[in-house]
């Protein structure tokens, strides 16, 4: 019997969309013999960061440019499994105070959730993308990715990052700041380089201490710089310090950013090229680089590999949870008891409440970390835990994912703060309240901390109402738990969510 796949057999496609500060990109791929085969790439200059005013409010015009692009992407993504589509937003939407307005419109257009990721998470994914496009050899490498609003710096070896940083400087923001009205001057360029070097002071000493054997660049600015050096004969391969100096000298001959006409630099890159070139110059000077090569891998490729990793032993989010438990001395036995009970409750209501795998994961992680704030103080430890989860760098998690965990942990005991749930998107608010109710019941039932065996209750759903039934006579035999459950009934009912205990 022929076991080879038919050309017409359905393929397991996956996609990553990068909502960058300067451009939006989409890549569609399929897994093939342990590798990713790229089927389609699309990119469009949107200049989202250019639409941010002094109050970090994103303009309607910039939002519309983004939506126009996403409508095109949506046609290609239609019908794909949501679990295999990753849509990531970076610095411009991290900074925008009205980002939720755009996100809700964009999600309606795309049909997939958008995750705003922190700078270090962006750096981790960039390194993942770069590492999978380079030879799998030894030796540490410095990876630099100059984006529209931020620049990421990573030192890693093979597939493991050693240092991750994201600095607030990018080709769009630097072009706007140091070259007002689009005028190119030597003075402006010198000030831009100095500004970038000041930002680099934050990481210079640590990165030089760790060290690296090779330097790699990714994304638009560095691709354009390398191409310009090669096409103009200033370098035979990659970027060199001498070639960069010649490229800078040539670029400074133009009077405005609209005049920039350099072989190798695409027209859509020219308006922000000068800002990126200043940052690249500062990087070469600060780290005394002689040579840098360009890698075609970047954030979107890293997002694809992250999707693959989430279904395997490489799940970075699980490692992040384990690290937090260790760092803050979480009682892992108690965390596991609550996690198991929460999962048992979840399985009984997931169909009625249409809860998905991501909701299951969020509940499990919140259960594992619900006592993380105890390392600070017992009093109000749920508030301390929420603060830690909201403001820590949690690799593998988006900003929305961190906020979800913080909301669940904040509300796992005492009064339910429904107003704090409103920080989530409308799509997430209902799910969060449902998960809060399950987590709270799991915590209450395990207050004894394994002093006695706790049976799994029967949980039935009638719309938003919950009915919890324990085995006959069990609550009479465990009056403390009965009292705690009675108090929990009052808490949930006071929040407008009916809970009853049979």
GROMACS .gro file of C-alpha atoms in nm:
model
  502
    1UNK     CA    1   0.000   0.000   0.000
    2UNK     CA    2   0.135   0.344  -0.091
    3UNK     CA    3   0.191   0.544   0.230
    4UNK     CA    4   0.324   0.861   0.069
    5UNK     CA    5   0.118   1.175   0.105
    6UNK     CA    6  -0.102   1.276  -0.183
    7UNK     CA    7  -0.031   1.617  -0.332
    8UNK     CA    8  -0.397   1.693  -0.271
    9UNK     CA    9  -0.389   1.591   0.097
   10UNK     CA   10  -0.479   1.872   0.340
   11UNK     CA   11  -0.173   2.049   0.475
   12UNK     CA   12  -0.123   2.170   0.830
   13UNK     CA   13  -0.063   2.537   0.762
   14UNK     CA   14   0.051   2.792   1.016
   15UNK     CA   15   0.092   3.167   0.994
   16UNK     CA   16   0.255   3.453   1.181
   17UNK     CA   17   0.164   3.819   1.146
   18UNK     CA   18   0.399   4.088   1.274
   19UNK     CA   19   0.234   4.426   1.342
   20UNK     CA   20   0.555   4.627   1.348
   21UNK     CA   21   0.603   4.997   1.411
   22UNK     CA   22   0.705   5.061   1.050
   23UNK     CA   23   0.570   4.765   0.851
   24UNK     CA   24   0.321   4.482   0.887
   25UNK     CA   25   0.441   4.138   0.772
   26UNK     CA   26   0.276   3.800   0.725
   27UNK     CA   27   0.435   3.463   0.661
   28UNK     CA   28   0.245   3.140   0.588
   29UNK     CA   29   0.427   2.810   0.624
   30UNK     CA   30   0.382   2.438   0.674
   31UNK     CA   31   0.570   2.184   0.883
   32UNK     CA   32   0.766   1.945   0.665
   33UNK     CA   33   1.001   1.675   0.798
   34UNK     CA   34   1.087   1.870   1.112
   35UNK     CA   35   1.139   2.198   0.927
   36UNK     CA   36   0.918   2.488   0.829
   37UNK     CA   37   0.855   2.537   0.459
   38UNK     CA   38   0.759   2.896   0.374
   39UNK     CA   39   0.470   2.915   0.131
   40UNK     CA   40   0.403   3.287   0.120
   41UNK     CA   41   0.543   3.612   0.252
   42UNK     CA   42   0.377   3.952   0.241
   43UNK     CA   43   0.479   4.288   0.380
   44UNK     CA   44   0.338   4.635   0.367
   45UNK     CA   45   0.466   4.967   0.492
   46UNK     CA   46   0.211   5.100   0.743
   47UNK     CA   47   0.422   5.336   0.961
   48UNK     CA   48   0.206   5.288   1.267
   49UNK     CA   49   0.465   5.459   1.488
   50UNK     CA   50   0.446   5.771   1.271
   51UNK     CA   51   0.084   5.803   1.382
   52UNK     CA   52   0.171   5.841   1.751
   53UNK     CA   53   0.142   6.198   1.885
   54UNK     CA   54   0.318   6.349   2.188
   55UNK     CA   55   0.053   6.197   2.416
   56UNK     CA   56   0.110   5.848   2.269
   57UNK     CA   57  -0.231   5.853   2.102
   58UNK     CA   58  -0.250   5.665   1.775
   59UNK     CA   59  -0.414   5.867   1.500
   60UNK     CA   60  -0.722   5.754   1.308
   61UNK     CA   61  -0.521   5.778   0.986
   62UNK     CA   62  -0.252   5.540   1.115
   63UNK     CA   63  -0.518   5.297   1.237
   64UNK     CA   64  -0.685   5.300   0.898
   65UNK     CA   65  -0.354   5.229   0.723
   66UNK     CA   66  -0.315   4.926   0.947
   67UNK     CA   67  -0.670   4.804   0.890
   68UNK     CA   68  -0.636   4.833   0.512
   69UNK     CA   69  -0.329   4.609   0.527
   70UNK     CA   70  -0.493   4.359   0.761
   71UNK     CA   71  -0.796   4.324   0.535
   72UNK     CA   72  -0.561   4.190   0.268
   73UNK     CA   73  -0.390   3.956   0.515
   74UNK     CA   74  -0.728   3.832   0.641
   75UNK     CA   75  -0.816   3.692   0.299
   76UNK     CA   76  -0.511   3.463   0.309
   77UNK     CA   77  -0.564   3.359   0.671
   78UNK     CA   78  -0.931   3.275   0.632
   79UNK     CA   79  -1.021   2.928   0.756
   80UNK     CA   80  -0.690   2.855   0.931
   81UNK     CA   81  -0.684   2.694   1.277
   82UNK     CA   82  -0.662   2.977   1.536
   83UNK     CA   83  -0.419   2.766   1.738
   84UNK     CA   84  -0.176   2.782   1.444
   85UNK     CA   85  -0.199   3.155   1.380
   86UNK     CA   86   0.010   3.401   1.580
   87UNK     CA   87  -0.057   3.775   1.547
   88UNK     CA   88   0.195   3.984   1.740
   89UNK     CA   89   0.210   4.359   1.798
   90UNK     CA   90   0.530   4.534   1.900
   91UNK     CA   91   0.654   4.875   2.012
   92UNK     CA   92   0.400   5.110   1.851
   93UNK     CA   93   0.107   4.931   2.009
   94UNK     CA   94   0.299   4.883   2.334
   95UNK     CA   95   0.329   5.261   2.348
   96UNK     CA   96  -0.016   5.360   2.220
   97UNK     CA   97  -0.250   5.455   2.504
   98UNK     CA   98  -0.553   5.390   2.281
   99UNK     CA   99  -0.419   5.059   2.147
  100UNK     CA  100  -0.731   4.870   2.255
  101UNK     CA  101  -0.940   5.075   2.010
  102UNK     CA  102  -0.721   4.960   1.721
  103UNK     CA  103  -0.687   4.603   1.850
  104UNK     CA  104  -1.062   4.548   1.869
  105UNK     CA  105  -1.110   4.678   1.514
  106UNK     CA  106  -0.813   4.477   1.386
  107UNK     CA  107  -0.932   4.155   1.551
  108UNK     CA  108  -1.273   4.202   1.389
  109UNK     CA  109  -1.102   4.238   1.049
  110UNK     CA  110  -0.856   3.950   1.092
  111UNK     CA  111  -1.074   3.708   1.282
  112UNK     CA  112  -0.780   3.617   1.511
  113UNK     CA  113  -0.667   3.753   1.850
  114UNK     CA  114  -0.380   4.002   1.860
  115UNK     CA  115  -0.113   3.972   2.128
  116UNK     CA  116   0.091   4.274   2.234
  117UNK     CA  117   0.431   4.144   2.341
  118UNK     CA  118   0.688   4.300   2.572
  119UNK     CA  119   1.028   4.406   2.442
  120UNK     CA  120   1.221   4.111   2.585
  121UNK     CA  121   0.963   3.866   2.454
  122UNK     CA  122   1.006   4.030   2.113
  123UNK     CA  123   1.382   3.981   2.149
  124UNK     CA  124   1.336   3.614   2.241
  125UNK     CA  125   1.123   3.546   1.934
  126UNK     CA  126   1.363   3.737   1.706
  127UNK     CA  127   1.649   3.521   1.829
  128UNK     CA  128   1.442   3.208   1.773
  129UNK     CA  129   1.380   3.315   1.414
  130UNK     CA  130   1.743   3.403   1.351
  131UNK     CA  131   1.880   3.088   1.516
  132UNK     CA  132   1.669   2.865   1.290
  133UNK     CA  133   1.801   3.033   0.975
  134UNK     CA  134   2.171   3.009   1.066
  135UNK     CA  135   2.404   2.711   1.077
  136UNK     CA  136   2.361   2.512   1.397
  137UNK     CA  137   2.719   2.558   1.513
  138UNK     CA  138   2.877   2.653   1.842
  139UNK     CA  139   2.987   2.994   1.958
  140UNK     CA  140   2.795   3.288   2.098
  141UNK     CA  141   2.641   3.537   1.859
  142UNK     CA  142   2.521   3.894   1.904
  143UNK     CA  143   2.190   3.953   1.726
  144UNK     CA  144   2.064   4.305   1.652
  145UNK     CA  145   1.719   4.386   1.515
  146UNK     CA  146   1.646   4.753   1.436
  147UNK     CA  147   1.271   4.803   1.424
  148UNK     CA  148   1.054   5.107   1.375
  149UNK     CA  149   1.019   5.197   1.743
  150UNK     CA  150   1.259   4.970   1.929
  151UNK     CA  151   1.584   4.783   1.876
  152UNK     CA  152   1.638   4.438   2.021
  153UNK     CA  153   1.975   4.299   2.131
  154UNK     CA  154   2.032   3.932   2.206
  155UNK     CA  155   2.335   3.724   2.288
  156UNK     CA  156   2.273   3.354   2.236
  157UNK     CA  157   2.433   3.026   2.150
  158UNK     CA  158   2.264   2.779   1.916
  159UNK     CA  159   1.893   2.803   2.009
  160UNK     CA  160   1.931   2.939   2.363
  161UNK     CA  161   1.941   3.315   2.436
  162UNK     CA  162   2.182   3.424   2.709
  163UNK     CA  163   2.083   3.792   2.728
  164UNK     CA  164   1.772   3.971   2.601
  165UNK     CA  165   1.715   4.348   2.585
  166UNK     CA  166   1.489   4.589   2.401
  167UNK     CA  167   1.586   4.957   2.381
  168UNK     CA  168   1.354   5.246   2.297
  169UNK     CA  169   1.505   5.351   1.968
  170UNK     CA  170   1.397   5.269   1.616
  171UNK     CA  171   1.430   5.387   1.257
  172UNK     CA  172   1.091   5.565   1.259
  173UNK     CA  173   1.125   5.732   1.599
  174UNK     CA  174   1.486   5.840   1.538
  175UNK     CA  175   1.410   5.977   1.192
  176UNK     CA  176   1.127   6.187   1.338
  177UNK     CA  177   1.330   6.304   1.639
  178UNK     CA  178   1.664   6.393   1.483
  179UNK     CA  179   1.567   6.485   1.128
  180UNK     CA  180   1.266   6.718   1.168
  181UNK     CA  181   1.080   6.807   0.850
  182UNK     CA  182   1.279   6.532   0.681
  183UNK     CA  183   1.596   6.741   0.649
  184UNK     CA  184   1.921   6.543   0.655
  185UNK     CA  185   2.214   6.719   0.822
  186UNK     CA  186   2.550   6.602   0.954
  187UNK     CA  187   2.466   6.764   1.286
  188UNK     CA  188   2.137   6.574   1.311
  189UNK     CA  189   2.310   6.248   1.223
  190UNK     CA  190   2.581   6.306   1.484
  191UNK     CA  191   2.316   6.377   1.748
  192UNK     CA  192   2.122   6.065   1.646
  193UNK     CA  193   2.431   5.847   1.684
  194UNK     CA  194   2.503   6.005   2.023
  195UNK     CA  195   2.141   5.944   2.130
  196UNK     CA  196   2.167   5.578   2.032
  197UNK     CA  197   2.497   5.541   2.216
  198UNK     CA  198   2.336   5.683   2.532
  199UNK     CA  199   2.066   5.415   2.507
  200UNK     CA  200   2.333   5.149   2.456
  201UNK     CA  201   2.503   5.246   2.782
  202UNK     CA  202   2.227   5.049   2.956
  203UNK     CA  203   2.356   4.719   2.818
  204UNK     CA  204   2.712   4.786   2.697
  205UNK     CA  205   2.907   4.661   3.000
  206UNK     CA  206   2.700   4.348   3.054
  207UNK     CA  207   2.703   4.248   2.688
  208UNK     CA  208   3.077   4.300   2.654
  209UNK     CA  209   3.130   4.086   2.965
  210UNK     CA  210   2.928   3.799   2.817
  211UNK     CA  211   3.098   3.839   2.479
  212UNK     CA  212   3.027   3.690   2.136
  213UNK     CA  213   3.209   3.537   1.839
  214UNK     CA  214   2.992   3.674   1.558
  215UNK     CA  215   2.739   3.953   1.497
  216UNK     CA  216   2.411   3.905   1.310
  217UNK     CA  217   2.150   4.160   1.205
  218UNK     CA  218   1.788   4.113   1.104
  219UNK     CA  219   1.491   4.308   0.964
  220UNK     CA  220   1.457   4.596   0.718
  221UNK     CA  221   1.723   4.851   0.810
  222UNK     CA  222   2.004   4.599   0.830
  223UNK     CA  223   1.891   4.417   0.516
  224UNK     CA  224   1.889   4.748   0.327
  225UNK     CA  225   2.230   4.851   0.466
  226UNK     CA  226   2.391   4.521   0.365
  227UNK     CA  227   2.235   4.531   0.019
  228UNK     CA  228   2.348   4.890  -0.034
  229UNK     CA  229   2.708   4.810   0.064
  230UNK     CA  230   2.723   4.511  -0.169
  231UNK     CA  231   2.554   4.675  -0.469
  232UNK     CA  232   2.773   4.987  -0.440
  233UNK     CA  233   3.095   4.788  -0.404
  234UNK     CA  234   3.162   4.892  -0.044
  235UNK     CA  235   3.157   4.531   0.078
  236UNK     CA  236   3.178   4.192  -0.089
  237UNK     CA  237   2.974   4.007   0.173
  238UNK     CA  238   2.791   4.122   0.485
  239UNK     CA  239   2.845   4.460   0.648
  240UNK     CA  240   3.183   4.595   0.748
  241UNK     CA  241   3.281   4.896   0.951
  242UNK     CA  242   3.454   5.048   0.648
  243UNK     CA  243   3.154   4.982   0.424
  244UNK     CA  244   2.921   5.137   0.681
  245UNK     CA  245   3.133   5.453   0.696
  246UNK     CA  246   3.112   5.486   0.316
  247UNK     CA  247   2.736   5.428   0.323
  248UNK     CA  248   2.693   5.700   0.586
  249UNK     CA  249   2.909   5.944   0.390
  250UNK     CA  250   2.707   5.878   0.074
  251UNK     CA  251   2.368   5.907   0.251
  252UNK     CA  252   2.458   6.242   0.412
  253UNK     CA  253   2.491   6.396   0.065
  254UNK     CA  254   2.112   6.400   0.030
  255UNK     CA  255   1.923   6.705   0.155
  256UNK     CA  256   1.598   6.538   0.262
  257UNK     CA  257   1.475   6.188   0.334
  258UNK     CA  258   1.263   6.207   0.018
  259UNK     CA  259   1.577   6.263  -0.189
  260UNK     CA  260   1.748   5.947  -0.066
  261UNK     CA  261   1.826   5.732  -0.369
  262UNK     CA  262   2.070   5.453  -0.292
  263UNK     CA  263   2.110   5.137  -0.493
  264UNK     CA  264   1.997   4.850  -0.271
  265UNK     CA  265   1.762   5.059  -0.055
  266UNK     CA  266   1.402   5.009  -0.162
  267UNK     CA  267   1.182   5.319  -0.208
  268UNK     CA  268   0.955   5.226   0.084
  269UNK     CA  269   1.261   5.205   0.315
  270UNK     CA  270   1.419   5.539   0.218
  271UNK     CA  271   1.203   5.766   0.437
  272UNK     CA  272   1.319   5.598   0.759
  273UNK     CA  273   1.660   5.475   0.647
  274UNK     CA  274   1.861   5.763   0.793
  275UNK     CA  275   1.733   5.699   1.148
  276UNK     CA  276   1.810   5.329   1.122
  277UNK     CA  277   2.153   5.403   0.978
  278UNK     CA  278   2.237   5.622   1.280
  279UNK     CA  279   2.139   5.340   1.517
  280UNK     CA  280   2.345   5.089   1.319
  281UNK     CA  281   2.644   5.322   1.332
  282UNK     CA  282   2.610   5.352   1.710
  283UNK     CA  283   2.594   4.973   1.741
  284UNK     CA  284   2.913   4.928   1.540
  285UNK     CA  285   3.092   5.197   1.742
  286UNK     CA  286   2.970   5.086   2.086
  287UNK     CA  287   3.053   4.720   2.037
  288UNK     CA  288   3.361   4.782   1.818
  289UNK     CA  289   3.219   4.559   1.545
  290UNK     CA  290   3.424   4.488   1.236
  291UNK     CA  291   3.164   4.279   1.056
  292UNK     CA  292   2.795   4.186   1.072
  293UNK     CA  293   2.596   3.948   0.853
  294UNK     CA  294   2.226   3.967   0.773
  295UNK     CA  295   1.982   3.690   0.863
  296UNK     CA  296   1.647   3.652   0.690
  297UNK     CA  297   1.493   3.516   1.010
  298UNK     CA  298   1.316   3.764   1.238
  299UNK     CA  299   1.015   3.802   1.467
  300UNK     CA  300   0.758   3.637   1.242
  301UNK     CA  301   0.979   3.333   1.177
  302UNK     CA  302   1.043   3.309   1.550
  303UNK     CA  303   0.669   3.323   1.612
  304UNK     CA  304   0.621   3.026   1.380
  305UNK     CA  305   0.884   2.821   1.562
  306UNK     CA  306   0.726   2.925   1.891
  307UNK     CA  307   0.394   2.782   1.771
  308UNK     CA  308   0.574   2.454   1.697
  309UNK     CA  309   0.744   2.464   2.036
  310UNK     CA  310   0.421   2.520   2.227
  311UNK     CA  311   0.309   2.170   2.132
  312UNK     CA  312   0.639   2.010   2.232
  313UNK     CA  313   0.897   1.998   2.510
  314UNK     CA  314   1.023   2.341   2.405
  315UNK     CA  315   0.724   2.523   2.561
  316UNK     CA  316   0.892   2.833   2.704
  317UNK     CA  317   0.584   2.936   2.898
  318UNK     CA  318   0.602   2.624   3.114
  319UNK     CA  319   0.966   2.702   3.188
  320UNK     CA  320   0.869   3.057   3.282
  321UNK     CA  321   0.608   2.931   3.530
  322UNK     CA  322   0.859   2.687   3.683
  323UNK     CA  323   1.114   2.967   3.716
  324UNK     CA  324   0.866   3.195   3.894
  325UNK     CA  325   0.770   2.921   4.137
  326UNK     CA  326   1.135   2.862   4.221
  327UNK     CA  327   1.227   3.230   4.246
  328UNK     CA  328   0.939   3.317   4.480
  329UNK     CA  329   0.941   2.996   4.686
  330UNK     CA  330   0.593   2.882   4.585
  331UNK     CA  331   0.460   2.573   4.765
  332UNK     CA  332   0.445   2.359   4.453
  333UNK     CA  333   0.253   2.077   4.624
  334UNK     CA  334  -0.028   2.314   4.715
  335UNK     CA  335  -0.013   2.475   4.370
  336UNK     CA  336  -0.052   2.134   4.210
  337UNK     CA  337  -0.349   2.044   4.429
  338UNK     CA  338  -0.529   2.364   4.328
  339UNK     CA  339  -0.431   2.314   3.964
  340UNK     CA  340  -0.570   1.959   3.953
  341UNK     CA  341  -0.896   2.063   4.119
  342UNK     CA  342  -0.934   2.365   3.888
  343UNK     CA  343  -0.878   2.141   3.585
  344UNK     CA  344  -1.145   1.898   3.708
  345UNK     CA  345  -1.394   2.184   3.748
  346UNK     CA  346  -1.298   2.328   3.409
  347UNK     CA  347  -1.366   1.999   3.233
  348UNK     CA  348  -1.724   2.001   3.365
  349UNK     CA  349  -1.813   2.349   3.238
  350UNK     CA  350  -1.595   2.403   2.931
  351UNK     CA  351  -1.862   2.293   2.683
  352UNK     CA  352  -2.140   2.505   2.838
  353UNK     CA  353  -1.916   2.810   2.860
  354UNK     CA  354  -1.734   2.747   2.527
  355UNK     CA  355  -1.391   2.763   2.692
  356UNK     CA  356  -1.088   2.680   2.478
  357UNK     CA  357  -0.738   2.541   2.532
  358UNK     CA  358  -0.589   2.884   2.599
  359UNK     CA  359  -0.843   2.940   2.878
  360UNK     CA  360  -0.746   2.602   3.024
  361UNK     CA  361  -0.379   2.703   3.016
  362UNK     CA  362  -0.448   3.039   3.181
  363UNK     CA  363  -0.641   2.871   3.462
  364UNK     CA  364  -0.365   2.614   3.517
  365UNK     CA  365  -0.089   2.876   3.527
  366UNK     CA  366  -0.289   3.100   3.761
  367UNK     CA  367  -0.340   2.801   3.992
  368UNK     CA  368   0.033   2.731   3.990
  369UNK     CA  369   0.110   3.095   4.075
  370UNK     CA  370  -0.184   3.197   4.294
  371UNK     CA  371   0.040   3.208   4.604
  372UNK     CA  372   0.338   3.377   4.439
  373UNK     CA  373   0.275   3.696   4.639
  374UNK     CA  374   0.334   3.516   4.971
  375UNK     CA  375   0.707   3.573   4.924
  376UNK     CA  376   0.640   3.944   4.982
  377UNK     CA  377   0.382   3.934   5.264
  378UNK     CA  378   0.086   3.726   5.373
  379UNK     CA  379  -0.133   4.033   5.408
  380UNK     CA  380  -0.297   4.102   5.070
  381UNK     CA  381  -0.070   3.846   4.904
  382UNK     CA  382  -0.317   3.816   4.616
  383UNK     CA  383  -0.250   4.184   4.534
  384UNK     CA  384   0.127   4.136   4.558
  385UNK     CA  385   0.107   3.834   4.329
  386UNK     CA  386  -0.098   4.023   4.072
  387UNK     CA  387   0.157   4.306   4.071
  388UNK     CA  388   0.447   4.065   4.016
  389UNK     CA  389   0.271   3.894   3.727
  390UNK     CA  390   0.168   4.220   3.563
  391UNK     CA  391   0.511   4.383   3.577
  392UNK     CA  392   0.762   4.097   3.544
  393UNK     CA  393   0.922   3.992   3.216
  394UNK     CA  394   0.745   3.662   3.150
  395UNK     CA  395   0.902   3.503   2.845
  396UNK     CA  396   0.650   3.333   2.621
  397UNK     CA  397   0.361   3.550   2.739
  398UNK     CA  398   0.201   3.845   2.566
  399UNK     CA  399   0.097   4.157   2.754
  400UNK     CA  400  -0.263   4.035   2.741
  401UNK     CA  401  -0.155   3.693   2.869
  402UNK     CA  402   0.026   3.850   3.163
  403UNK     CA  403  -0.271   4.072   3.238
  404UNK     CA  404  -0.502   3.772   3.236
  405UNK     CA  405  -0.282   3.589   3.489
  406UNK     CA  406  -0.262   3.901   3.706
  407UNK     CA  407  -0.641   3.945   3.704
  408UNK     CA  408  -0.698   3.580   3.798
  409UNK     CA  409  -0.447   3.587   4.083
  410UNK     CA  410  -0.574   3.925   4.208
  411UNK     CA  411  -0.927   3.785   4.233
  412UNK     CA  412  -0.863   3.435   4.364
  413UNK     CA  413  -0.961   3.535   4.721
  414UNK     CA  414  -1.158   3.798   4.911
  415UNK     CA  415  -1.392   4.032   4.725
  416UNK     CA  416  -1.417   3.991   4.347
  417UNK     CA  417  -1.303   4.315   4.183
  418UNK     CA  418  -1.503   4.319   3.861
  419UNK     CA  419  -1.377   4.667   3.773
  420UNK     CA  420  -1.021   4.529   3.749
  421UNK     CA  421  -1.138   4.274   3.492
  422UNK     CA  422  -1.225   4.566   3.264
  423UNK     CA  423  -0.854   4.616   3.183
  424UNK     CA  424  -0.890   4.310   2.959
  425UNK     CA  425  -1.041   4.324   2.612
  426UNK     CA  426  -1.415   4.268   2.588
  427UNK     CA  427  -1.341   3.931   2.431
  428UNK     CA  428  -1.145   3.824   2.741
  429UNK     CA  429  -1.358   3.972   3.018
  430UNK     CA  430  -1.629   3.703   3.021
  431UNK     CA  431  -1.368   3.427   3.012
  432UNK     CA  432  -1.172   3.588   3.295
  433UNK     CA  433  -1.477   3.604   3.524
  434UNK     CA  434  -1.556   3.240   3.451
  435UNK     CA  435  -1.200   3.130   3.526
  436UNK     CA  436  -1.193   3.340   3.844
  437UNK     CA  437  -1.497   3.153   3.974
  438UNK     CA  438  -1.339   2.813   3.905
  439UNK     CA  439  -1.004   2.912   4.058
  440UNK     CA  440  -1.170   3.046   4.373
  441UNK     CA  441  -1.365   2.723   4.427
  442UNK     CA  442  -1.049   2.515   4.375
  443UNK     CA  443  -0.861   2.728   4.630
  444UNK     CA  444  -1.142   2.708   4.889
  445UNK     CA  445  -1.168   2.331   4.860
  446UNK     CA  446  -0.792   2.297   4.919
  447UNK     CA  447  -0.759   2.530   5.218
  448UNK     CA  448  -0.663   2.229   5.430
  449UNK     CA  449  -0.340   2.192   5.230
  450UNK     CA  450  -0.370   1.813   5.209
  451UNK     CA  451  -0.478   1.763   5.571
  452UNK     CA  452  -0.751   1.538   5.431
  453UNK     CA  453  -0.858   1.404   5.093
  454UNK     CA  454  -1.084   1.637   4.895
  455UNK     CA  455  -1.330   1.474   4.653
  456UNK     CA  456  -1.400   1.638   4.319
  457UNK     CA  457  -1.743   1.802   4.337
  458UNK     CA  458  -2.007   1.784   4.068
  459UNK     CA  459  -2.039   2.126   3.902
  460UNK     CA  460  -2.343   2.199   3.688
  461UNK     CA  461  -2.411   2.507   3.480
  462UNK     CA  462  -2.732   2.689   3.403
  463UNK     CA  463  -2.633   2.991   3.196
  464UNK     CA  464  -2.410   3.191   3.430
  465UNK     CA  465  -2.534   3.012   3.743
  466UNK     CA  466  -2.322   2.743   3.908
  467UNK     CA  467  -2.443   2.460   4.130
  468UNK     CA  468  -2.175   2.274   4.328
  469UNK     CA  469  -2.253   1.936   4.487
  470UNK     CA  470  -2.024   1.751   4.728
  471UNK     CA  471  -2.070   1.384   4.825
  472UNK     CA  472  -2.346   1.333   5.077
  473UNK     CA  473  -2.233   1.402   5.432
  474UNK     CA  474  -1.888   1.529   5.336
  475UNK     CA  475  -1.949   1.894   5.428
  476UNK     CA  476  -2.095   1.792   5.765
  477UNK     CA  477  -1.774   1.603   5.832
  478UNK     CA  478  -1.563   1.902   5.728
  479UNK     CA  479  -1.732   2.207   5.884
  480UNK     CA  480  -1.439   2.443   5.816
  481UNK     CA  481  -1.460   2.383   5.443
  482UNK     CA  482  -1.839   2.416   5.464
  483UNK     CA  483  -1.795   2.758   5.626
  484UNK     CA  484  -1.544   2.865   5.362
  485UNK     CA  485  -1.778   2.752   5.084
  486UNK     CA  486  -2.065   2.945   5.239
  487UNK     CA  487  -1.847   3.257   5.241
  488UNK     CA  488  -1.753   3.194   4.877
  489UNK     CA  489  -2.121   3.172   4.785
  490UNK     CA  490  -2.167   3.517   4.938
  491UNK     CA  491  -1.864   3.659   4.751
  492UNK     CA  492  -1.979   3.533   4.411
  493UNK     CA  493  -2.342   3.631   4.465
  494UNK     CA  494  -2.233   3.981   4.574
  495UNK     CA  495  -2.050   4.009   4.241
  496UNK     CA  496  -2.370   3.921   4.054
  497UNK     CA  497  -2.265   3.563   3.978
  498UNK     CA  498  -2.493   3.303   4.137
  499UNK     CA  499  -2.326   3.011   4.312
  500UNK     CA  500  -2.512   2.757   4.521
  501UNK     CA  501  -2.393   2.452   4.713
  502UNK     CA  502  -2.603   2.140   4.733
   0.00000   0.00000   0.00000
